[in-house]
C-alpha positions as a Markdown table, in Angstrom:
| # | Residue | x | y | z |
|---|---|---|---|---|
| 1 | Met | -169.0 | 85.0 | -48.0 |
| 2 | Ala | -165.3 | 85.2 | -49.5 |
| 3 | Thr | -163.2 | 81.9 | -50.1 |
| 4 | Thr | -160.0 | 81.6 | -50.4 |
| 5 | Ala | -158.5 | 80.2 | -53.7 |
| 6 | Pro | -157.8 | 76.7 | -53.9 |
| 7 | Val | -153.8 | 76.4 | -53.3 |
| 8 | His | -151.4 | 74.3 | -56.1 |
| 9 | Pro | -149.9 | 71.1 | -54.7 |
| 10 | Val | -146.4 | 72.5 | -55.8 |
| 11 | Asp | -147.7 | 75.7 | -53.5 |
| 12 | Glu | -148.5 | 73.5 | -50.5 |
| 13 | Val | -146.3 | 73.4 | -47.0 |
| 14 | Pro | -147.3 | 70.1 | -45.3 |
| 15 | Pro | -146.6 | 69.6 | -41.4 |
| 16 | Val | -143.6 | 70.2 | -40.1 |
| 17 | Arg | -143.3 | 66.1 | -39.3 |
| 18 | Gln | -143.5 | 65.3 | -43.1 |
| 19 | Leu | -141.7 | 68.4 | -43.8 |
| 20 | Ala | -138.6 | 67.0 | -42.6 |
| 21 | Ala | -138.9 | 63.5 | -43.0 |
| 22 | Phe | -139.9 | 63.9 | -46.5 |
| 23 | Gly | -136.8 | 66.6 | -47.0 |
| 24 | Leu | -134.5 | 63.7 | -45.7 |
| 25 | Gln | -135.7 | 61.8 | -48.2 |
| 26 | His | -134.5 | 63.9 | -51.2 |
| 27 | Val | -131.4 | 64.4 | -49.0 |
| 28 | Leu | -130.4 | 60.6 | -48.7 |
| 29 | Ala | -131.9 | 60.4 | -53.1 |
| 30 | Met | -129.0 | 62.3 | -53.6 |
| 31 | Tyr | -126.2 | 62.8 | -51.2 |
| 32 | Ala | -123.9 | 60.1 | -53.2 |
| 33 | Gly | -124.1 | 61.9 | -55.8 |
| 34 | Ala | -123.9 | 65.7 | -54.7 |
| 35 | Val | -119.9 | 64.0 | -53.2 |
| 36 | Ala | -118.9 | 62.8 | -55.9 |
| 37 | Val | -118.0 | 65.8 | -57.7 |
| 38 | Pro | -115.9 | 66.9 | -55.8 |
| 39 | Leu | -113.9 | 63.6 | -54.8 |
| 40 | Ile | -113.1 | 62.5 | -57.8 |
| 41 | Val | -111.9 | 66.4 | -58.7 |
| 42 | Gly | -109.7 | 66.3 | -55.7 |
| 43 | Gly | -108.6 | 62.5 | -56.1 |
| 44 | Ala | -107.4 | 63.7 | -59.0 |
| 45 | Met | -106.1 | 66.6 | -58.6 |
| 46 | Lys | -104.0 | 65.1 | -55.5 |
| 47 | Leu | -105.5 | 66.9 | -52.3 |
| 48 | Ser | -105.3 | 66.1 | -49.2 |
| 49 | Pro | -107.3 | 65.0 | -47.1 |
| 50 | Ala | -108.3 | 67.4 | -45.0 |
| 51 | Asp | -108.7 | 69.3 | -48.7 |
| 52 | Leu | -110.9 | 67.0 | -49.6 |
| 53 | Ala | -113.5 | 66.6 | -46.6 |
| 54 | Tyr | -113.5 | 70.5 | -46.7 |
| 55 | Leu | -114.5 | 70.1 | -50.5 |
| 56 | Ile | -117.2 | 68.4 | -49.9 |
| 57 | Thr | -118.2 | 70.2 | -46.9 |
| 58 | Ala | -118.1 | 73.6 | -49.0 |
| 59 | Asp | -120.2 | 71.8 | -51.5 |
| 60 | Leu | -122.8 | 70.7 | -49.4 |
| 61 | Leu | -123.4 | 74.3 | -48.2 |
| 62 | Val | -123.1 | 75.6 | -51.7 |
| 63 | Cys | -126.1 | 72.9 | -53.0 |
| 64 | Gly | -128.1 | 73.9 | -49.7 |
| 65 | Ile | -128.4 | 77.7 | -50.8 |
| 66 | Ala | -128.8 | 77.1 | -54.4 |
| 67 | Thr | -131.8 | 74.3 | -54.1 |
| 68 | Leu | -133.2 | 77.2 | -52.1 |
| 69 | Ile | -132.8 | 79.7 | -54.3 |
| 70 | Gln | -134.5 | 76.7 | -56.8 |
| 71 | Cys | -137.4 | 75.9 | -55.3 |
| 72 | Val | -138.3 | 79.1 | -53.6 |
| 73 | Gly | -136.5 | 81.8 | -55.2 |
| 74 | Phe | -136.7 | 85.7 | -55.3 |
| 75 | Trp | -137.6 | 88.3 | -58.4 |
| 76 | Arg | -136.6 | 86.8 | -61.7 |
| 77 | Phe | -134.2 | 84.4 | -60.1 |
| 78 | Gly | -135.7 | 80.3 | -59.3 |
| 79 | Val | -137.7 | 78.6 | -61.2 |
| 80 | Arg | -140.8 | 77.7 | -57.7 |
| 81 | Leu | -140.8 | 73.9 | -58.7 |
| 82 | Pro | -139.5 | 70.9 | -55.9 |
| 83 | Ile | -135.7 | 70.8 | -57.9 |
| 84 | Met | -132.5 | 69.8 | -55.8 |
| 85 | Gln | -129.0 | 70.9 | -56.9 |
| 86 | Gly | -126.1 | 70.1 | -57.3 |
| 87 | Cys | -122.6 | 69.9 | -59.4 |
| 88 | Thr | -123.6 | 69.0 | -62.1 |
| 89 | Phe | -121.0 | 65.5 | -63.6 |
| 90 | Ala | -120.6 | 67.4 | -67.4 |
| 91 | Ala | -117.5 | 69.9 | -65.2 |
| 92 | Val | -116.4 | 66.0 | -64.4 |
| 93 | Ser | -113.4 | 66.5 | -67.0 |
| 94 | Pro | -112.2 | 69.3 | -68.0 |
| 95 | Met | -112.0 | 70.9 | -64.4 |
| 96 | Val | -109.4 | 67.8 | -64.0 |
| 97 | Leu | -108.0 | 68.4 | -66.7 |
| 98 | Ile | -108.3 | 72.2 | -66.5 |
| 99 | Gly | -107.1 | 71.4 | -62.3 |
| 100 | Thr | -103.9 | 69.3 | -63.0 |
| 101 | Thr | -102.1 | 70.9 | -66.6 |
| 102 | Gly | -103.6 | 73.8 | -66.4 |
| 103 | Gly | -103.7 | 76.3 | -63.3 |
| 104 | Gly | -105.5 | 74.3 | -60.4 |
| 105 | Leu | -107.8 | 75.2 | -59.0 |
| 106 | Pro | -107.6 | 78.7 | -58.9 |
| 107 | Ala | -107.9 | 78.5 | -62.7 |
| 108 | Ile | -111.1 | 76.1 | -62.2 |
| 109 | Tyr | -113.2 | 78.5 | -59.3 |
| 110 | Gly | -112.1 | 81.2 | -62.2 |
| 111 | Ser | -114.0 | 79.5 | -65.3 |
| 112 | Val | -116.8 | 78.5 | -63.4 |
| 113 | Ile | -117.7 | 82.7 | -61.5 |
| 114 | Val | -117.6 | 83.0 | -66.0 |
| 115 | Ala | -119.7 | 80.5 | -66.7 |
| 116 | Gly | -122.4 | 81.3 | -64.0 |
| 117 | Leu | -122.8 | 84.5 | -65.2 |
| 118 | Ala | -122.9 | 83.7 | -68.7 |
| 119 | Ile | -125.7 | 81.6 | -67.9 |
| 120 | Val | -127.0 | 84.4 | -65.8 |
| 121 | Leu | -126.7 | 86.5 | -68.8 |
| 122 | Leu | -128.2 | 83.6 | -71.6 |
| 123 | Ala | -130.8 | 82.3 | -69.3 |
| 124 | Pro | -133.6 | 84.4 | -71.1 |
| 125 | Val | -132.0 | 83.5 | -75.0 |
| 126 | Phe | -132.8 | 79.5 | -73.0 |
| 127 | Gly | -136.6 | 80.4 | -72.5 |
| 128 | Arg | -137.7 | 81.5 | -75.3 |
| 129 | Leu | -136.4 | 78.0 | -77.2 |
| 130 | Leu | -139.8 | 76.6 | -75.0 |
| 131 | Arg | -141.8 | 75.8 | -78.1 |
| 132 | Phe | -138.7 | 73.8 | -79.3 |
| 133 | Phe | -139.5 | 71.4 | -76.5 |
| 134 | Pro | -143.0 | 69.4 | -77.5 |
| 135 | Pro | -144.3 | 66.6 | -75.8 |
| 136 | Leu | -142.2 | 64.0 | -78.6 |
| 137 | Val | -139.1 | 66.2 | -77.5 |
| 138 | Thr | -139.8 | 66.0 | -73.1 |
| 139 | Gly | -141.2 | 62.7 | -73.5 |
| 140 | Thr | -138.2 | 61.5 | -75.5 |
| 141 | Val | -135.6 | 63.8 | -73.2 |
| 142 | Ile | -137.5 | 62.1 | -69.9 |
| 143 | Leu | -137.0 | 58.6 | -70.7 |
| 144 | Ile | -133.1 | 59.2 | -72.0 |
| 145 | Ile | -132.8 | 60.9 | -68.3 |
| 146 | Gly | -134.6 | 57.6 | -66.3 |
| 147 | Val | -132.6 | 55.4 | -68.4 |
| 148 | Ser | -128.7 | 56.7 | -68.2 |
| 149 | Leu | -129.2 | 56.9 | -64.7 |
| 150 | Leu | -129.6 | 53.5 | -64.3 |
| 151 | Pro | -126.0 | 52.4 | -64.6 |
| 152 | Val | -125.9 | 54.6 | -61.3 |
| 153 | Ala | -128.0 | 53.1 | -60.0 |
| 154 | Gly | -127.3 | 49.8 | -60.3 |
| 155 | Asn | -123.0 | 50.7 | -59.6 |
| 156 | Trp | -124.6 | 51.8 | -55.8 |
| 157 | Ala | -126.3 | 47.8 | -55.8 |
| 158 | Ala | -123.2 | 45.9 | -57.3 |
| 159 | Gly | -120.9 | 48.1 | -54.2 |
| 160 | Gly | -119.6 | 51.3 | -56.1 |
| 161 | Ala | -117.5 | 51.3 | -58.9 |
| 162 | Gly | -114.1 | 51.0 | -57.7 |
| 163 | Ala | -115.0 | 49.1 | -55.1 |
| 164 | Lys | -112.9 | 45.9 | -54.2 |
| 165 | Asp | -115.9 | 44.0 | -53.7 |
| 166 | Phe | -118.4 | 45.7 | -56.7 |
| 167 | Gly | -120.9 | 42.7 | -58.2 |
| 168 | Glu | -120.9 | 40.1 | -54.7 |
| 169 | Pro | -123.6 | 38.5 | -54.2 |
| 170 | Lys | -124.3 | 40.6 | -50.8 |
| 171 | Asn | -123.7 | 43.9 | -52.3 |
| 172 | Leu | -126.9 | 43.1 | -54.9 |
| 173 | Ala | -128.7 | 41.0 | -51.9 |
| 174 | Leu | -128.4 | 43.6 | -49.8 |
| 175 | Ala | -129.9 | 46.6 | -52.5 |
| 176 | Gly | -132.2 | 43.5 | -53.0 |
| 177 | Phe | -133.8 | 43.5 | -49.9 |
| 178 | Val | -134.2 | 47.1 | -50.2 |
| 179 | Leu | -135.4 | 47.0 | -53.2 |
| 180 | Ala | -138.1 | 44.3 | -51.9 |
| 181 | Val | -138.4 | 47.3 | -48.3 |
| 182 | Val | -139.0 | 50.2 | -50.9 |
| 183 | Leu | -142.2 | 48.0 | -53.3 |
| 184 | Gly | -143.7 | 46.7 | -49.6 |
| 185 | Val | -144.3 | 50.1 | -47.9 |
| 186 | Gln | -146.1 | 51.4 | -51.9 |
| 187 | Arg | -148.2 | 48.6 | -51.8 |
| 188 | Phe | -148.9 | 48.2 | -48.3 |
| 189 | Ala | -148.3 | 50.3 | -45.9 |
| 190 | Pro | -150.6 | 53.6 | -45.2 |
| 191 | Ala | -150.3 | 56.7 | -47.0 |
| 192 | Phe | -147.5 | 58.9 | -45.2 |
| 193 | Leu | -145.2 | 56.0 | -45.0 |
| 194 | Ser | -145.7 | 55.3 | -48.7 |
| 195 | Arg | -145.0 | 58.7 | -49.2 |
| 196 | Ile | -141.7 | 58.0 | -47.9 |
| 197 | Ala | -141.4 | 54.4 | -48.8 |
| 198 | Val | -137.2 | 55.4 | -50.4 |
| 199 | Leu | -136.6 | 56.6 | -46.8 |
| 200 | Val | -137.6 | 53.8 | -44.9 |
| 201 | Gly | -136.4 | 51.1 | -47.5 |
| 202 | Ile | -132.8 | 53.2 | -47.0 |
| 203 | Ala | -133.3 | 52.9 | -42.8 |
| 204 | Ala | -133.9 | 49.5 | -43.3 |
| 205 | Gly | -131.2 | 48.9 | -45.0 |
| 206 | Leu | -129.0 | 50.3 | -43.1 |
| 207 | Ala | -129.8 | 48.1 | -40.2 |
| 208 | Val | -129.1 | 45.2 | -41.3 |
| 209 | Ala | -126.1 | 47.0 | -43.1 |
| 210 | Val | -124.6 | 47.5 | -40.0 |
| 211 | Pro | -124.7 | 44.2 | -37.4 |
| 212 | Phe | -123.1 | 42.2 | -40.9 |
| 213 | Gly | -119.9 | 44.7 | -41.5 |
| 214 | Phe | -121.2 | 47.2 | -45.1 |
| 215 | Thr | -119.9 | 50.0 | -43.5 |
| 216 | Asp | -118.2 | 52.0 | -41.2 |
| 217 | Phe | -118.7 | 54.7 | -38.8 |
| 218 | Gly | -114.9 | 55.8 | -38.1 |
| 219 | Gly | -114.8 | 58.1 | -39.9 |
| 220 | Val | -117.8 | 60.4 | -38.2 |
| 221 | Gly | -115.3 | 60.8 | -34.9 |
| 222 | Asp | -111.8 | 62.0 | -36.8 |
| 223 | Ala | -115.3 | 64.2 | -37.9 |
| 224 | Asp | -114.9 | 67.8 | -37.0 |
| 225 | Trp | -118.2 | 69.1 | -35.6 |
| 226 | Leu | -117.9 | 72.7 | -36.8 |
| 227 | Gly | -116.8 | 73.7 | -40.6 |
| 228 | Ile | -116.9 | 77.0 | -42.4 |
| 229 | Ser | -116.7 | 78.1 | -46.0 |
| 230 | Thr | -115.0 | 80.6 | -46.6 |
| 231 | Pro | -114.0 | 82.8 | -49.7 |
| 232 | Phe | -110.8 | 81.8 | -51.4 |
| 233 | His | -109.5 | 79.0 | -49.5 |
| 234 | Phe | -106.9 | 78.2 | -51.9 |
| 235 | Gly | -106.8 | 80.8 | -53.6 |
| 236 | Ala | -107.7 | 84.2 | -56.0 |
| 237 | Pro | -109.5 | 82.8 | -58.4 |
| 238 | Ser | -107.3 | 83.1 | -62.1 |
| 239 | Phe | -108.5 | 83.5 | -66.1 |
| 240 | His | -107.5 | 81.2 | -68.5 |
| 241 | Ala | -108.9 | 81.7 | -71.9 |
| 242 | Ser | -108.5 | 78.1 | -72.6 |
| 243 | Ala | -110.7 | 77.3 | -69.2 |
| 244 | Ile | -113.2 | 79.8 | -69.7 |
| 245 | Val | -113.9 | 78.1 | -73.2 |
| 246 | Ser | -114.3 | 74.5 | -71.9 |
| 247 | Met | -116.8 | 75.8 | -68.9 |
| 248 | Leu | -118.9 | 77.7 | -71.5 |
| 249 | Val | -119.6 | 75.1 | -73.3 |
| 250 | Val | -120.5 | 72.9 | -70.2 |
| 251 | Ala | -122.3 | 75.5 | -69.2 |
| 252 | Leu | -124.7 | 75.3 | -72.3 |
| 253 | Val | -124.7 | 71.0 | -71.8 |
| 254 | Thr | -126.1 | 71.9 | -68.7 |
| 255 | Met | -128.1 | 74.2 | -69.5 |
| 256 | Thr | -129.4 | 71.8 | -72.2 |
| 257 | Glu | -130.0 | 69.2 | -69.1 |
| 258 | Thr | -131.6 | 71.9 | -66.6 |
| 259 | Thr | -134.2 | 72.1 | -69.3 |
| 260 | Gly | -135.0 | 68.2 | -69.7 |
| 261 | Asp | -135.3 | 68.3 | -65.6 |
| 262 | Phe | -137.8 | 70.9 | -65.2 |
| 263 | Ile | -140.4 | 70.3 | -68.0 |
| 264 | Ala | -140.1 | 66.9 | -66.5 |
| 265 | Val | -141.2 | 67.9 | -63.2 |
| 266 | Gly | -143.3 | 70.6 | -64.2 |
| 267 | Glu | -145.0 | 67.7 | -66.0 |
| 268 | Met | -145.2 | 65.9 | -62.9 |
| 269 | Thr | -146.5 | 68.2 | -60.5 |
| 270 | Glu | -148.7 | 69.6 | -63.0 |
| 271 | Arg | -147.1 | 72.7 | -63.1 |
| 272 | Pro | -146.2 | 72.9 | -66.6 |
| 273 | Val | -142.8 | 75.1 | -67.6 |
| 274 | Val | -143.0 | 77.7 | -69.8 |
| 275 | Pro | -140.2 | 80.6 | -70.6 |
| 276 | Arg | -140.2 | 82.9 | -68.1 |
| 277 | Thr | -140.4 | 80.2 | -65.8 |
| 278 | Leu | -137.4 | 77.8 | -67.5 |
| 279 | Ala | -135.4 | 81.3 | -68.2 |
| 280 | Asp | -136.3 | 82.1 | -64.5 |
| 281 | Gly | -134.8 | 78.7 | -63.4 |
| 282 | Leu | -131.8 | 79.2 | -65.8 |
| 283 | Arg | -130.7 | 82.3 | -64.0 |
| 284 | Ala | -131.3 | 80.6 | -60.4 |
| 285 | Asp | -128.3 | 78.3 | -61.8 |
| 286 | Gly | -125.8 | 80.5 | -62.8 |
| 287 | Leu | -126.6 | 82.2 | -59.7 |
| 288 | Ser | -126.0 | 79.6 | -58.0 |
| 289 | Thr | -122.8 | 78.9 | -60.2 |
| 290 | Val | -121.1 | 81.9 | -59.3 |
| 291 | Pro | -121.0 | 81.5 | -55.3 |
| 292 | Gly | -119.9 | 78.3 | -56.3 |
| 293 | Gly | -116.4 | 79.6 | -57.6 |
| 294 | Val | -116.1 | 82.1 | -54.2 |
| 295 | Phe | -116.8 | 79.2 | -52.1 |
| 296 | Asn | -114.8 | 76.5 | -53.5 |
| 297 | Thr | -116.9 | 74.8 | -55.5 |
| 298 | Phe | -118.8 | 73.6 | -59.2 |
| 299 | Pro | -121.1 | 74.3 | -60.8 |
| 300 | Tyr | -124.6 | 73.5 | -60.4 |
| 301 | Thr | -127.3 | 72.2 | -62.2 |
| 302 | Ala | -130.4 | 70.8 | -61.2 |
| 303 | Phe | -129.9 | 66.9 | -60.3 |
| 304 | Ala | -132.2 | 64.7 | -61.9 |
| 305 | Gln | -132.1 | 61.9 | -59.0 |
| 306 | Asn | -134.7 | 63.5 | -57.5 |
| 307 | Val | -136.9 | 63.9 | -60.1 |
| 308 | Gly | -137.8 | 60.1 | -60.0 |
| 309 | Leu | -138.3 | 61.1 | -56.3 |
| 310 | Val | -140.4 | 63.3 | -56.5 |
| 311 | Gly | -142.5 | 61.7 | -59.4 |
| 312 | Met | -142.5 | 58.1 | -57.6 |
| 313 | Thr | -143.8 | 59.3 | -54.1 |
| 314 | Arg | -146.2 | 62.3 | -55.9 |
| 315 | Val | -145.4 | 64.7 | -53.2 |
| 316 | Arg | -145.4 | 67.9 | -55.2 |
| 317 | Ser | -144.6 | 70.6 | -52.6 |
| 318 | Arg | -141.4 | 72.5 | -53.4 |
| 319 | Trp | -141.5 | 73.3 | -49.9 |
| 320 | Val | -140.5 | 69.6 | -49.1 |
| 321 | Val | -137.6 | 70.1 | -51.6 |
| 322 | Ala | -136.9 | 74.1 | -50.0 |
| 323 | Thr | -136.0 | 71.7 | -46.1 |
| 324 | Ala | -133.6 | 69.4 | -47.7 |
| 325 | Gly | -131.8 | 72.3 | -49.4 |
| 326 | Gly | -131.6 | 73.6 | -45.3 |
| 327 | Ile | -130.6 | 69.8 | -44.2 |
| 328 | Leu | -127.6 | 70.4 | -46.9 |
| 329 | Val | -126.8 | 73.5 | -45.2 |
| 330 | Val | -126.6 | 71.9 | -42.1 |
| 331 | Leu | -124.9 | 69.0 | -43.3 |
| 332 | Gly | -122.3 | 71.7 | -45.2 |
| 333 | Leu | -121.8 | 73.2 | -41.7 |
| 334 | Leu | -122.0 | 70.1 | -39.1 |
| 335 | Pro | -119.3 | 67.9 | -41.0 |
| 336 | Lys | -120.0 | 65.5 | -38.6 |
| 337 | Leu | -123.3 | 65.1 | -39.2 |
| 338 | Gly | -122.3 | 64.6 | -42.7 |
| 339 | Ala | -119.9 | 61.6 | -42.1 |
| 340 | Val | -122.8 | 59.4 | -41.0 |
| 341 | Val | -124.8 | 60.0 | -43.2 |
| 342 | Ala | -121.3 | 59.3 | -45.8 |
| 343 | Ala | -121.9 | 56.0 | -44.5 |
| 344 | Ile | -124.7 | 54.9 | -45.6 |
| 345 | Pro | -123.1 | 51.7 | -48.2 |
| 346 | Ala | -123.3 | 51.9 | -52.0 |
| 347 | Pro | -126.0 | 48.8 | -51.9 |
| 348 | Val | -128.3 | 50.3 | -49.7 |
| 349 | Leu | -128.8 | 53.5 | -52.6 |
| 350 | Gly | -129.0 | 51.0 | -55.4 |
| 351 | Gly | -131.7 | 49.2 | -54.3 |
| 352 | Ala | -133.6 | 52.5 | -54.0 |
| 353 | Gly | -132.1 | 54.0 | -57.2 |
| 354 | Leu | -133.3 | 51.0 | -59.0 |
| 355 | Val | -137.1 | 52.7 | -58.2 |
| 356 | Met | -136.3 | 56.2 | -58.4 |
| 357 | Phe | -135.1 | 56.3 | -62.1 |
| 358 | Gly | -137.0 | 54.3 | -63.2 |
| 359 | Thr | -139.5 | 56.1 | -62.7 |
| 360 | Val | -137.9 | 59.1 | -64.3 |
| 361 | Ala | -138.0 | 56.5 | -67.8 |
| 362 | Ala | -142.0 | 55.1 | -66.9 |
| 363 | Ser | -143.0 | 59.3 | -66.7 |
| 364 | Gly | -141.4 | 59.8 | -70.3 |
| 365 | Leu | -143.4 | 56.9 | -71.7 |
| 366 | Arg | -146.2 | 58.4 | -69.7 |
| 367 | Thr | -145.6 | 61.5 | -72.0 |
| 368 | Leu | -144.4 | 59.9 | -75.2 |
| 369 | Ala | -147.7 | 58.3 | -74.6 |
| 370 | Ala | -149.6 | 61.4 | -76.0 |
| 371 | Val | -147.9 | 61.4 | -78.6 |
| 372 | Asp | -149.1 | 60.2 | -82.5 |
| 373 | Phe | -147.0 | 57.9 | -83.9 |
| 374 | Lys | -149.5 | 57.6 | -86.8 |
| 375 | Asp | -148.3 | 57.9 | -90.0 |
| 376 | Asn | -145.1 | 60.1 | -89.0 |
| 377 | His | -142.3 | 60.1 | -88.2 |
| 378 | Asn | -141.9 | 60.4 | -84.5 |
| 379 | Leu | -140.7 | 57.1 | -84.2 |
| 380 | Thr | -137.9 | 57.2 | -86.2 |
| 381 | Val | -136.6 | 61.1 | -83.2 |
| 382 | Val | -137.7 | 58.9 | -80.4 |
| 383 | Ala | -135.7 | 55.6 | -81.7 |
| 384 | Val | -132.2 | 57.6 | -83.4 |
| 385 | Ser | -132.4 | 60.1 | -80.0 |
| 386 | Val | -132.4 | 57.1 | -77.2 |
| 387 | Ala | -129.5 | 55.5 | -79.6 |
| 388 | Ile | -127.7 | 58.1 | -79.4 |
| 389 | Gly | -128.2 | 59.3 | -75.9 |
| 390 | Met | -127.3 | 56.6 | -74.7 |
| 391 | Leu | -124.6 | 55.5 | -76.7 |
| 392 | Pro | -121.7 | 57.2 | -74.2 |
| 393 | Val | -124.0 | 55.1 | -71.8 |
| 394 | Gly | -123.1 | 51.7 | -73.2 |
| 395 | Val | -119.9 | 53.2 | -74.7 |
| 396 | Pro | -118.5 | 54.8 | -72.4 |
| 397 | Gly | -115.0 | 55.6 | -74.7 |
| 398 | Val | -116.7 | 55.9 | -77.5 |
| 399 | Tyr | -116.4 | 59.7 | -77.8 |
| 400 | Ala | -112.8 | 59.5 | -76.0 |
| 401 | Arg | -110.8 | 60.5 | -79.8 |
| 402 | Phe | -112.5 | 63.2 | -80.0 |
| 403 | Pro | -111.5 | 66.7 | -79.4 |
| 404 | Asp | -112.6 | 67.6 | -75.8 |
| 405 | Trp | -115.6 | 70.3 | -76.1 |
| 406 | Phe | -117.0 | 67.3 | -78.7 |
| 407 | Gln | -116.8 | 64.7 | -75.2 |
| 408 | Thr | -118.1 | 67.6 | -73.0 |
| 409 | Val | -121.1 | 68.0 | -74.8 |
| 410 | Met | -121.7 | 63.9 | -75.8 |
| 411 | Asn | -120.2 | 61.8 | -73.5 |
| 412 | Ser | -124.1 | 63.2 | -71.3 |
| 413 | Gly | -126.5 | 60.7 | -73.1 |
| 414 | Ile | -129.3 | 63.7 | -71.7 |
| 415 | Ser | -127.6 | 66.6 | -73.5 |
| 416 | Ala | -126.8 | 63.9 | -76.8 |
| 417 | Gly | -130.1 | 62.4 | -76.8 |
| 418 | Cys | -131.8 | 65.8 | -76.1 |
| 419 | Leu | -130.1 | 68.1 | -79.1 |
| 420 | Thr | -130.5 | 65.0 | -81.7 |
| 421 | Ala | -134.6 | 65.2 | -80.3 |
| 422 | Ile | -134.8 | 68.4 | -81.1 |
| 423 | Ala | -132.7 | 68.6 | -84.9 |
| 424 | Leu | -134.5 | 65.6 | -85.6 |
| 425 | Asn | -137.8 | 67.4 | -84.7 |
| 426 | Leu | -136.9 | 70.1 | -86.7 |
| 427 | Leu | -136.4 | 67.8 | -89.7 |
| 428 | Phe | -139.1 | 65.8 | -89.6 |
| 429 | Asn | -142.0 | 67.8 | -87.9 |
| 430 | His | -141.0 | 71.4 | -88.9 |
| 431 | Leu | -138.8 | 72.0 | -92.5 |
| 432 | Pro | -141.1 | 72.1 | -95.5 |
| 433 | Gly | -140.9 | 68.6 | -97.2 |
| 434 | Arg | -143.6 | 65.9 | -98.4 |
| 435 | Glu | -146.4 | 65.4 | -96.5 |
| 436 | Ser | -147.1 | 62.3 | -95.4 |
| 437 | Arg | -150.6 | 62.6 | -95.4 |
| 438 | Pro | -152.5 | 65.4 | -95.6 |
| 439 | Lys | -153.7 | 66.2 | -91.9 |
| 440 | Thr | -157.6 | 66.6 | -90.8 |
| 441 | Glu | -159.4 | 69.0 | -88.3 |
| 442 | Ala | -159.7 | 66.2 | -86.2 |
| 443 | Glu | -155.7 | 65.7 | -85.7 |
| 444 | Pro | -154.0 | 67.6 | -82.4 |
| 445 | Glu | -151.0 | 69.4 | -84.2 |
| 446 | Ala | -148.6 | 69.5 | -81.2 |
| 447 | Ala | -148.7 | 66.0 | -81.2 |
| 448 | Ser | -148.0 | 65.5 | -85.4 |
| 449 | Ala | -146.0 | 68.6 | -85.7 |
| 450 | Pro | -145.3 | 70.2 | -83.5 |
| 451 | Ala | -144.9 | 74.1 | -82.7 |
């Protein structure tokens, strides 16, 4: 009798009801971050409310398409893991500078198209660098990803950065209520509900927020029912050398960050990333970034916000995140639905974010638990890497007087910490030097001197 090979959890397709619930949960977890980039860039360029709304719907549409490419994949494009895609925050400062002083939106989109093509070409080269990401480096990077995201959750919990009532006790109380619901559902609810604990927590928080006046659905009535992003809506792209160089630096930063996210999700799902899949995933990033420049949006990368959700819920199916991508496409085509999601108050997202982002940091610690720290310099590698990675998070203006390219790389705690961890691992564990002690045959080579 013929037997079928067991399906890996990443490739399992849950029932439609679960797909919808799990997918919506991913959308809610990343929505605020997804719309933040077009809001910041468009606001800095003083675009009209109609143009801002257009940027947001275009972003959601391409976010969904990029997520589908990454999760479902075709040929050599797509990592085929539960990875959400969104606009990278590493590009915000360069794009604001280009948009306000270097040619406006056409110059931004020209540089984005070139950066996307560069990522596609560089993906195989980056794939070969995977050997420089042993558990010592990956655990450190995952830890930095989680810790660097916690201030985002903190700002949401306090009411959202720039809010007039930022830090009001009522905001923190609402965030605390959502956090309590998420934890309670995880601990006491049946298995299915515990896997959508974040969705339940957000729904409960919204149910409390509406009668207490935390949110306003007035924008829903003003939003259009149908919105379609057309190519080059703001004009044909222009190509300026300085803008292209800035965006190429951003491309290198996002490839570094994405590598860390891929490795983190690979470990959480028990499908480790190998050089070929890393190259395929980065190639999908580049492929998504090119139409980003065509359809009036920005560079795309793996969204670290959703990495924590995968680890927390233990739902490892890539088809769940592909469903989330489909939901984003619908939101991008139906602005009225997008306005409903946008009305969710920041403290509700903050309460859920504290759990999700903390889960990412805890996953990094779990990876580091398998590393040998006895009689070697591995503790120094972790300590200095985390310190460098947290520097721009704790002191946001620390690199304000440095050149723009340096700020682009180092203002991202994830890329700064990742580059530091790679460099220190090479310094202490690869370059010839004095041995701390002779190795025994029983010692795992990958832990003390990774290849």
